[in-house]
Amino acid sequence: MNTTADVVIVGGGIQGLSLAYHLATLGLSDVCLIKMNTLGSGSSGRSAAIIGYAFQTENCLPLSQWSFGAYTRFREELGSDAGYEPIGCLLLGSAASAPMLRDRHSLLRRLGIDSELVDRRTMLELTPGLNLEDIEVGLYNAREGCVDPHSIMMAYAHQARRLGVVCAEGVRATGLRVRGERVVGVDTTEGFIATGCVANAAGFRARQVAAWAGMHLPITNLKRHIFFTGPVHTLGGSIPFTYDVDPAWYMRREGPGLLIGMGATESDEEDPRVDWSFLDVVIEHSLHRVPALEEATVQNGWAGLRPVTPDDDPILGPASHLPNFLNDCGWGGHGIMNAPAAGRALAEWLVHGEPTLIDITGFEAERFADAES
């Protein structure tokens, strides 16, 4: 592992790898990315892998649009398939959440993004077997869908390494060294790395890394479970990613079976484990929403963390008190959707002094300062 680098990236999920790749393509390849386990073993590798505009905040939509385009040209640019499948996304809104979905539809249409409000008949055509007695409206986009995070991350890693980036796995950051208004290095389990810049892409550890730089990031790590089932006859065909807004429950096709996800319990587990008692909660709502799931057999499951901020926007950009320390964190489960744009924007900031293709104004950590005082 390097003992010096122009840039050290703490974190080897999709955000850190995107930044490493984009830095290298802009000519800054003296970069050392450190990951405490294997690349992509954290939240990025435990995602439902959905890319959809309806889940993004208004501020994040420009990032999402740029990233969506990047994924459609991913093979051309990186020589690897991003695994994009336009299965569609269907959001289900009750009386409580229907106004939000209608507002989101209006916003998306205003921005030129495909969006369709659908009635119960159409919802049942898209996802057969739904119980819609308490659902008022659906929001649908046929082009949204899923990608393959593992393939994306490995492509970023391969191309970054080819251009000279060092991706050091099994190396844990243990602290930062700061002199005056500059970070001068990172302490790790494999020794000290002197550097002129540190990027905090540490996912669920981002709060801790920022604290070493004297920052308090208001990030809460929420645990979500995903269970996968065997075949379900009623849902044997193609279905969109189907998301019930109020309980934040979803399902999508995965091979012959289904992925079903739910949960938002605060947790700081380094390696989140499945709480099998929570399966009862998931089953209860699953059977309410899709009675045909009674025939499903749960084969296995996993859990992951979603680092969320109070306004559901990420924290991006340099710290005001340490200009060579920058954050790329707090994605709340939307890091995969926005990784190409965030990586490109932060790489341009480091190389050119400011982003030129994507505006990341408003994502600075300092926006939370008033709330802390």
JSON list of N, CA and C in Angstrom, two decimals, residues 120-178:
[
{"chain": "A", "resi": 120, "resn": "ARG", "atom": "N", "xyz": [-56.37, 1.95, -10.29]},
{"chain": "A", "resi": 120, "resn": "ARG", "atom": "CA", "xyz": [-56.26, 0.60, -9.75]},
{"chain": "A", "resi": 120, "resn": "ARG", "atom": "C", "xyz": [-56.22, -0.46, -10.84]},
{"chain": "A", "resi": 121, "resn": "ARG", "atom": "N", "xyz": [-57.02, -0.28, -11.88]},
{"chain": "A", "resi": 121, "resn": "ARG", "atom": "CA", "xyz": [-57.03, -1.26, -12.97]},
{"chain": "A", "resi": 121, "resn": "ARG", "atom": "C", "xyz": [-55.64, -1.41, -13.59]},
{"chain": "A", "resi": 122, "resn": "THR", "atom": "N", "xyz": [-54.99, -0.28, -13.84]},
{"chain": "A", "resi": 122, "resn": "THR", "atom": "CA", "xyz": [-53.64, -0.33, -14.43]},
{"chain": "A", "resi": 122, "resn": "THR", "atom": "C", "xyz": [-52.64, -0.92, -13.45]},
{"chain": "A", "resi": 123, "resn": "MET", "atom": "N", "xyz": [-52.77, -0.57, -12.18]},
{"chain": "A", "resi": 123, "resn": "MET", "atom": "CA", "xyz": [-51.86, -1.14, -11.17]},
{"chain": "A", "resi": 123, "resn": "MET", "atom": "C", "xyz": [-51.95, -2.66, -11.19]},
{"chain": "A", "resi": 124, "resn": "LEU", "atom": "N", "xyz": [-53.17, -3.21, -11.29]},
{"chain": "A", "resi": 124, "resn": "LEU", "atom": "CA", "xyz": [-53.34, -4.66, -11.29]},
{"chain": "A", "resi": 124, "resn": "LEU", "atom": "C", "xyz": [-52.82, -5.29, -12.58]},
{"chain": "A", "resi": 125, "resn": "GLU", "atom": "N", "xyz": [-52.88, -4.55, -13.67]},
{"chain": "A", "resi": 125, "resn": "GLU", "atom": "CA", "xyz": [-52.30, -5.06, -14.92]},
{"chain": "A", "resi": 125, "resn": "GLU", "atom": "C", "xyz": [-50.78, -5.13, -14.81]},
{"chain": "A", "resi": 126, "resn": "LEU", "atom": "N", "xyz": [-50.20, -4.17, -14.13]},
{"chain": "A", "resi": 126, "resn": "LEU", "atom": "CA", "xyz": [-48.75, -4.13, -13.97]},
{"chain": "A", "resi": 126, "resn": "LEU", "atom": "C", "xyz": [-48.28, -5.17, -12.95]},
{"chain": "A", "resi": 127, "resn": "THR", "atom": "N", "xyz": [-48.92, -5.20, -11.80]},
{"chain": "A", "resi": 127, "resn": "THR", "atom": "CA", "xyz": [-48.56, -6.13, -10.72]},
{"chain": "A", "resi": 127, "resn": "THR", "atom": "C", "xyz": [-49.81, -6.90, -10.31]},
{"chain": "A", "resi": 128, "resn": "PRO", "atom": "N", "xyz": [-50.04, -8.08, -10.89]},
{"chain": "A", "resi": 128, "resn": "PRO", "atom": "CA", "xyz": [-51.24, -8.85, -10.56]},
{"chain": "A", "resi": 128, "resn": "PRO", "atom": "C", "xyz": [-51.26, -9.26, -9.08]},
{"chain": "A", "resi": 129, "resn": "GLY", "atom": "N", "xyz": [-52.47, -9.40, -8.56]},
{"chain": "A", "resi": 129, "resn": "GLY", "atom": "CA", "xyz": [-52.62, -9.94, -7.21]},
{"chain": "A", "resi": 129, "resn": "GLY", "atom": "C", "xyz": [-52.55, -8.93, -6.10]},
{"chain": "A", "resi": 130, "resn": "LEU", "atom": "N", "xyz": [-52.42, -7.63, -6.43]},
{"chain": "A", "resi": 130, "resn": "LEU", "atom": "CA", "xyz": [-52.34, -6.62, -5.38]},
{"chain": "A", "resi": 130, "resn": "LEU", "atom": "C", "xyz": [-53.69, -6.44, -4.70]},
{"chain": "A", "resi": 131, "resn": "ASN", "atom": "N", "xyz": [-53.67, -6.23, -3.40]},
{"chain": "A", "resi": 131, "resn": "ASN", "atom": "CA", "xyz": [-54.84, -5.78, -2.66]},
{"chain": "A", "resi": 131, "resn": "ASN", "atom": "C", "xyz": [-54.76, -4.26, -2.61]},
{"chain": "A", "resi": 132, "resn": "LEU", "atom": "N", "xyz": [-55.70, -3.60, -3.30]},
{"chain": "A", "resi": 132, "resn": "LEU", "atom": "CA", "xyz": [-55.64, -2.15, -3.45]},
{"chain": "A", "resi": 132, "resn": "LEU", "atom": "C", "xyz": [-56.78, -1.44, -2.71]},
{"chain": "A", "resi": 133, "resn": "GLU", "atom": "N", "xyz": [-57.38, -2.11, -1.75]},
{"chain": "A", "resi": 133, "resn": "GLU", "atom": "CA", "xyz": [-58.53, -1.53, -1.06]},
{"chain": "A", "resi": 133, "resn": "GLU", "atom": "C", "xyz": [-58.19, -0.22, -0.35]},
{"chain": "A", "resi": 134, "resn": "ASP", "atom": "N", "xyz": [-56.94, -0.06, 0.08]},
{"chain": "A", "resi": 134, "resn": "ASP", "atom": "CA", "xyz": [-56.54, 1.15, 0.78]},
{"chain": "A", "resi": 134, "resn": "ASP", "atom": "C", "xyz": [-55.59, 2.01, -0.05]},
{"chain": "A", "resi": 135, "resn": "ILE", "atom": "N", "xyz": [-55.50, 1.73, -1.35]},
{"chain": "A", "resi": 135, "resn": "ILE", "atom": "CA", "xyz": [-54.62, 2.48, -2.25]},
{"chain": "A", "resi": 135, "resn": "ILE", "atom": "C", "xyz": [-55.45, 3.39, -3.14]},
{"chain": "A", "resi": 136, "resn": "GLU", "atom": "N", "xyz": [-55.04, 4.65, -3.21]},
{"chain": "A", "resi": 136, "resn": "GLU", "atom": "CA", "xyz": [-55.80, 5.66, -3.95]},
{"chain": "A", "resi": 136, "resn": "GLU", "atom": "C", "xyz": [-55.23, 5.93, -5.34]},
{"chain": "A", "resi": 137, "resn": "VAL", "atom": "N", "xyz": [-53.93, 5.92, -5.47]},
{"chain": "A", "resi": 137, "resn": "VAL", "atom": "CA", "xyz": [-53.32, 6.28, -6.75]},
{"chain": "A", "resi": 137, "resn": "VAL", "atom": "C", "xyz": [-51.96, 5.59, -6.88]},
{"chain": "A", "resi": 138, "resn": "GLY", "atom": "N", "xyz": [-51.54, 5.37, -8.12]},
{"chain": "A", "resi": 138, "resn": "GLY", "atom": "CA", "xyz": [-50.21, 4.83, -8.38]},
{"chain": "A", "resi": 138, "resn": "GLY", "atom": "C", "xyz": [-49.40, 5.79, -9.23]},
{"chain": "A", "resi": 139, "resn": "LEU", "atom": "N", "xyz": [-48.10, 5.75, -9.07]},
{"chain": "A", "resi": 139, "resn": "LEU", "atom": "CA", "xyz": [-47.18, 6.55, -9.88]},
{"chain": "A", "resi": 139, "resn": "LEU", "atom": "C", "xyz": [-46.26, 5.59, -10.60]},
{"chain": "A", "resi": 140, "resn": "TYR", "atom": "N", "xyz": [-46.16, 5.70, -11.93]},
{"chain": "A", "resi": 140, "resn": "TYR", "atom": "CA", "xyz": [-45.46, 4.69, -12.72]},
{"chain": "A", "resi": 140, "resn": "TYR", "atom": "C", "xyz": [-44.54, 5.33, -13.74]},
{"chain": "A", "resi": 141, "resn": "ASN", "atom": "N", "xyz": [-43.37, 4.71, -13.90]},
{"chain": "A", "resi": 141, "resn": "ASN", "atom": "CA", "xyz": [-42.42, 5.08, -14.95]},
{"chain": "A", "resi": 141, "resn": "ASN", "atom": "C", "xyz": [-41.87, 3.79, -15.53]},
{"chain": "A", "resi": 142, "resn": "ALA", "atom": "N", "xyz": [-42.10, 3.55, -16.81]},
{"chain": "A", "resi": 142, "resn": "ALA", "atom": "CA", "xyz": [-41.71, 2.29, -17.44]},
{"chain": "A", "resi": 142, "resn": "ALA", "atom": "C", "xyz": [-40.20, 2.17, -17.65]},
{"chain": "A", "resi": 143, "resn": "ARG", "atom": "N", "xyz": [-39.47, 3.28, -17.70]},
{"chain": "A", "resi": 143, "resn": "ARG", "atom": "CA", "xyz": [-38.03, 3.24, -17.99]},
{"chain": "A", "resi": 143, "resn": "ARG", "atom": "C", "xyz": [-37.18, 3.02, -16.74]},
{"chain": "A", "resi": 144, "resn": "GLU", "atom": "N", "xyz": [-37.77, 3.25, -15.59]},
{"chain": "A", "resi": 144, "resn": "GLU", "atom": "CA", "xyz": [-37.01, 3.01, -14.37]},
{"chain": "A", "resi": 144, "resn": "GLU", "atom": "C", "xyz": [-36.83, 1.51, -14.17]},
{"chain": "A", "resi": 145, "resn": "GLY", "atom": "N", "xyz": [-35.91, 1.14, -13.30]},
{"chain": "A", "resi": 145, "resn": "GLY", "atom": "CA", "xyz": [-35.68, -0.29, -13.12]},
{"chain": "A", "resi": 145, "resn": "GLY", "atom": "C", "xyz": [-34.52, -0.57, -12.21]},
{"chain": "A", "resi": 146, "resn": "CYS", "atom": "N", "xyz": [-33.77, -1.61, -12.54]},
{"chain": "A", "resi": 146, "resn": "CYS", "atom": "CA", "xyz": [-32.68, -2.03, -11.67]},
{"chain": "A", "resi": 146, "resn": "CYS", "atom": "C", "xyz": [-31.37, -2.13, -12.45]},
{"chain": "A", "resi": 147, "resn": "VAL", "atom": "N", "xyz": [-30.28, -2.10, -11.72]},
{"chain": "A", "resi": 147, "resn": "VAL", "atom": "CA", "xyz": [-28.93, -2.27, -12.27]},
{"chain": "A", "resi": 147, "resn": "VAL", "atom": "C", "xyz": [-28.21, -3.33, -11.45]},
{"chain": "A", "resi": 148, "resn": "ASP", "atom": "N", "xyz": [-26.98, -3.61, -11.83]},
{"chain": "A", "resi": 148, "resn": "ASP", "atom": "CA", "xyz": [-26.16, -4.59, -11.12]},
{"chain": "A", "resi": 148, "resn": "ASP", "atom": "C", "xyz": [-25.03, -3.85, -10.40]},
{"chain": "A", "resi": 149, "resn": "PRO", "atom": "N", "xyz": [-25.19, -3.55, -9.12]},
{"chain": "A", "resi": 149, "resn": "PRO", "atom": "CA", "xyz": [-24.17, -2.77, -8.41]},
{"chain": "A", "resi": 149, "resn": "PRO", "atom": "C", "xyz": [-22.79, -3.43, -8.43]},
{"chain": "A", "resi": 150, "resn": "HIS", "atom": "N", "xyz": [-22.75, -4.76, -8.31]},
{"chain": "A", "resi": 150, "resn": "HIS", "atom": "CA", "xyz": [-21.46, -5.45, -8.29]},
{"chain": "A", "resi": 150, "resn": "HIS", "atom": "C", "xyz": [-20.71, -5.21, -9.60]},
{"chain": "A", "resi": 151, "resn": "SER", "atom": "N", "xyz": [-21.39, -5.38, -10.73]},
{"chain": "A", "resi": 151, "resn": "SER", "atom": "CA", "xyz": [-20.73, -5.17, -12.02]},
{"chain": "A", "resi": 151, "resn": "SER", "atom": "C", "xyz": [-20.27, -3.73, -12.18]},
{"chain": "A", "resi": 152, "resn": "ILE", "atom": "N", "xyz": [-21.09, -2.78, -11.72]},
{"chain": "A", "resi": 152, "resn": "ILE", "atom": "CA", "xyz": [-20.73, -1.37, -11.81]},
{"chain": "A", "resi": 152, "resn": "ILE", "atom": "C", "xyz": [-19.48, -1.08, -10.98]},
{"chain": "A", "resi": 153, "resn": "MET", "atom": "N", "xyz": [-19.47, -1.56, -9.74]},
{"chain": "A", "resi": 153, "resn": "MET", "atom": "CA", "xyz": [-18.33, -1.29, -8.86]},
{"chain": "A", "resi": 153, "resn": "MET", "atom": "C", "xyz": [-17.06, -1.94, -9.37]},
{"chain": "A", "resi": 154, "resn": "MET", "atom": "N", "xyz": [-17.17, -3.19, -9.86]},
{"chain": "A", "resi": 154, "resn": "MET", "atom": "CA", "xyz": [-15.97, -3.85, -10.36]},
{"chain": "A", "resi": 154, "resn": "MET", "atom": "C", "xyz": [-15.44, -3.18, -11.62]},
{"chain": "A", "resi": 155, "resn": "ALA", "atom": "N", "xyz": [-16.34, -2.63, -12.44]},
{"chain": "A", "resi": 155, "resn": "ALA", "atom": "CA", "xyz": [-15.90, -1.91, -13.63]},
{"chain": "A", "resi": 155, "resn": "ALA", "atom": "C", "xyz": [-15.18, -0.62, -13.24]},
{"chain": "A", "resi": 156, "resn": "TYR", "atom": "N", "xyz": [-15.74, 0.12, -12.29]},
{"chain": "A", "resi": 156, "resn": "TYR", "atom": "CA", "xyz": [-15.06, 1.32, -11.81]},
{"chain": "A", "resi": 156, "resn": "TYR", "atom": "C", "xyz": [-13.69, 0.96, -11.23]},
{"chain": "A", "resi": 157, "resn": "ALA", "atom": "N", "xyz": [-13.63, -0.09, -10.43]},
{"chain": "A", "resi": 157, "resn": "ALA", "atom": "CA", "xyz": [-12.37, -0.48, -9.81]},
{"chain": "A", "resi": 157, "resn": "ALA", "atom": "C", "xyz": [-11.35, -0.90, -10.85]},
{"chain": "A", "resi": 158, "resn": "HIS", "atom": "N", "xyz": [-11.78, -1.70, -11.82]},
{"chain": "A", "resi": 158, "resn": "HIS", "atom": "CA", "xyz": [-10.86, -2.18, -12.86]},
{"chain": "A", "resi": 158, "resn": "HIS", "atom": "C", "xyz": [-10.28, -1.02, -13.65]},
{"chain": "A", "resi": 159, "resn": "GLN", "atom": "N", "xyz": [-11.15, -0.10, -14.09]},
{"chain": "A", "resi": 159, "resn": "GLN", "atom": "CA", "xyz": [-10.65, 1.00, -14.90]},
{"chain": "A", "resi": 159, "resn": "GLN", "atom": "C", "xyz": [-9.82, 1.98, -14.07]},
{"chain": "A", "resi": 160, "resn": "ALA", "atom": "N", "xyz": [-10.19, 2.19, -12.82]},
{"chain": "A", "resi": 160, "resn": "ALA", "atom": "CA", "xyz": [-9.38, 3.06, -11.96]},
{"chain": "A", "resi": 160, "resn": "ALA", "atom": "C", "xyz": [-7.99, 2.48, -11.75]},
{"chain": "A", "resi": 161, "resn": "ARG", "atom": "N", "xyz": [-7.92, 1.18, -11.48]},
{"chain": "A", "resi": 161, "resn": "ARG", "atom": "CA", "xyz": [-6.62, 0.53, -11.30]},
{"chain": "A", "resi": 161, "resn": "ARG", "atom": "C", "xyz": [-5.81, 0.58, -12.58]},
{"chain": "A", "resi": 162, "resn": "ARG", "atom": "N", "xyz": [-6.46, 0.38, -13.69]},
{"chain": "A", "resi": 162, "resn": "ARG", "atom": "CA", "xyz": [-5.75, 0.43, -14.98]},
{"chain": "A", "resi": 162, "resn": "ARG", "atom": "C", "xyz": [-5.10, 1.79, -15.20]},
{"chain": "A", "resi": 163, "resn": "LEU", "atom": "N", "xyz": [-5.73, 2.83, -14.66]},
{"chain": "A", "resi": 163, "resn": "LEU", "atom": "CA", "xyz": [-5.21, 4.19, -14.82]},
{"chain": "A", "resi": 163, "resn": "LEU", "atom": "C", "xyz": [-4.27, 4.60, -13.68]},
{"chain": "A", "resi": 164, "resn": "GLY", "atom": "N", "xyz": [-3.99, 3.67, -12.75]},
{"chain": "A", "resi": 164, "resn": "GLY", "atom": "CA", "xyz": [-2.98, 3.94, -11.73]},
{"chain": "A", "resi": 164, "resn": "GLY", "atom": "C", "xyz": [-3.48, 4.07, -10.31]},
{"chain": "A", "resi": 165, "resn": "VAL", "atom": "N", "xyz": [-4.78, 4.04, -10.08]},
{"chain": "A", "resi": 165, "resn": "VAL", "atom": "CA", "xyz": [-5.33, 4.15, -8.72]},
{"chain": "A", "resi": 165, "resn": "VAL", "atom": "C", "xyz": [-5.01, 2.88, -7.94]},
{"chain": "A", "resi": 166, "resn": "VAL", "atom": "N", "xyz": [-4.68, 3.04, -6.66]},
{"chain": "A", "resi": 166, "resn": "VAL", "atom": "CA", "xyz": [-4.48, 1.91, -5.76]},
{"chain": "A", "resi": 166, "resn": "VAL", "atom": "C", "xyz": [-5.76, 1.70, -4.96]},
{"chain": "A", "resi": 167, "resn": "CYS", "atom": "N", "xyz": [-6.34, 0.50, -5.07]},
{"chain": "A", "resi": 167, "resn": "CYS", "atom": "CA", "xyz": [-7.52, 0.14, -4.26]},
{"chain": "A", "resi": 167, "resn": "CYS", "atom": "C", "xyz": [-7.07, -0.88, -3.23]},
{"chain": "A", "resi": 168, "resn": "ALA", "atom": "N", "xyz": [-6.93, -0.45, -1.99]},
{"chain": "A", "resi": 168, "resn": "ALA", "atom": "CA", "xyz": [-6.38, -1.30, -0.93]},
{"chain": "A", "resi": 168, "resn": "ALA", "atom": "C", "xyz": [-7.52, -1.87, -0.09]},
{"chain": "A", "resi": 169, "resn": "GLU", "atom": "N", "xyz": [-7.75, -3.16, -0.21]},
{"chain": "A", "resi": 169, "resn": "GLU", "atom": "CA", "xyz": [-8.80, -3.82, 0.56]},
{"chain": "A", "resi": 169, "resn": "GLU", "atom": "C", "xyz": [-8.25, -4.34, 1.88]},
{"chain": "A", "resi": 170, "resn": "GLY", "atom": "N", "xyz": [-9.12, -4.47, 2.87]},
{"chain": "A", "resi": 170, "resn": "GLY", "atom": "CA", "xyz": [-8.70, -4.96, 4.18]},
{"chain": "A", "resi": 170, "resn": "GLY", "atom": "C", "xyz": [-7.89, -3.95, 4.96]},
{"chain": "A", "resi": 171, "resn": "VAL", "atom": "N", "xyz": [-8.04, -2.66, 4.62]},
{"chain": "A", "resi": 171, "resn": "VAL", "atom": "CA", "xyz": [-7.30, -1.59, 5.29]},
{"chain": "A", "resi": 171, "resn": "VAL", "atom": "C", "xyz": [-8.32, -0.65, 5.92]},
{"chain": "A", "resi": 172, "resn": "ARG", "atom": "N", "xyz": [-8.24, -0.48, 7.21]},
{"chain": "A", "resi": 172, "resn": "ARG", "atom": "CA", "xyz": [-9.22, 0.33, 7.95]},
{"chain": "A", "resi": 172, "resn": "ARG", "atom": "C", "xyz": [-8.61, 1.67, 8.34]},
{"chain": "A", "resi": 173, "resn": "ALA", "atom": "N", "xyz": [-9.31, 2.76, 8.03]},
{"chain": "A", "resi": 173, "resn": "ALA", "atom": "CA", "xyz": [-8.89, 4.07, 8.51]},
{"chain": "A", "resi": 173, "resn": "ALA", "atom": "C", "xyz": [-9.13, 4.16, 10.01]},
{"chain": "A", "resi": 174, "resn": "THR", "atom": "N", "xyz": [-8.14, 4.68, 10.74]},
{"chain": "A", "resi": 174, "resn": "THR", "atom": "CA", "xyz": [-8.27, 4.79, 12.20]},
{"chain": "A", "resi": 174, "resn": "THR", "atom": "C", "xyz": [-8.21, 6.23, 12.70]},
{"chain": "A", "resi": 175, "resn": "GLY", "atom": "N", "xyz": [-7.92, 7.17, 11.81]},
{"chain": "A", "resi": 175, "resn": "GLY", "atom": "CA", "xyz": [-7.88, 8.57, 12.21]},
{"chain": "A", "resi": 175, "resn": "GLY", "atom": "C", "xyz": [-7.31, 9.45, 11.12]},
{"chain": "A", "resi": 176, "resn": "LEU", "atom": "N", "xyz": [-7.44, 10.76, 11.31]},
{"chain": "A", "resi": 176, "resn": "LEU", "atom": "CA", "xyz": [-6.87, 11.75, 10.41]},
{"chain": "A", "resi": 176, "resn": "LEU", "atom": "C", "xyz": [-5.84, 12.58, 11.16]},
{"chain": "A", "resi": 177, "resn": "ARG", "atom": "N", "xyz": [-4.86, 13.08, 10.44]},
{"chain": "A", "resi": 177, "resn": "ARG", "atom": "CA", "xyz": [-3.92, 14.05, 11.02]},
{"chain": "A", "resi": 177, "resn": "ARG", "atom": "C", "xyz": [-4.18, 15.40, 10.37]},
{"chain": "A", "resi": 178, "resn": "VAL", "atom": "N", "xyz": [-4.37, 16.40, 11.22]},
{"chain": "A", "resi": 178, "resn": "VAL", "atom": "CA", "xyz": [-4.72, 17.73, 10.75]},
{"chain": "A", "resi": 178, "resn": "VAL", "atom": "C", "xyz": [-3.70, 18.73, 11.30]}
]
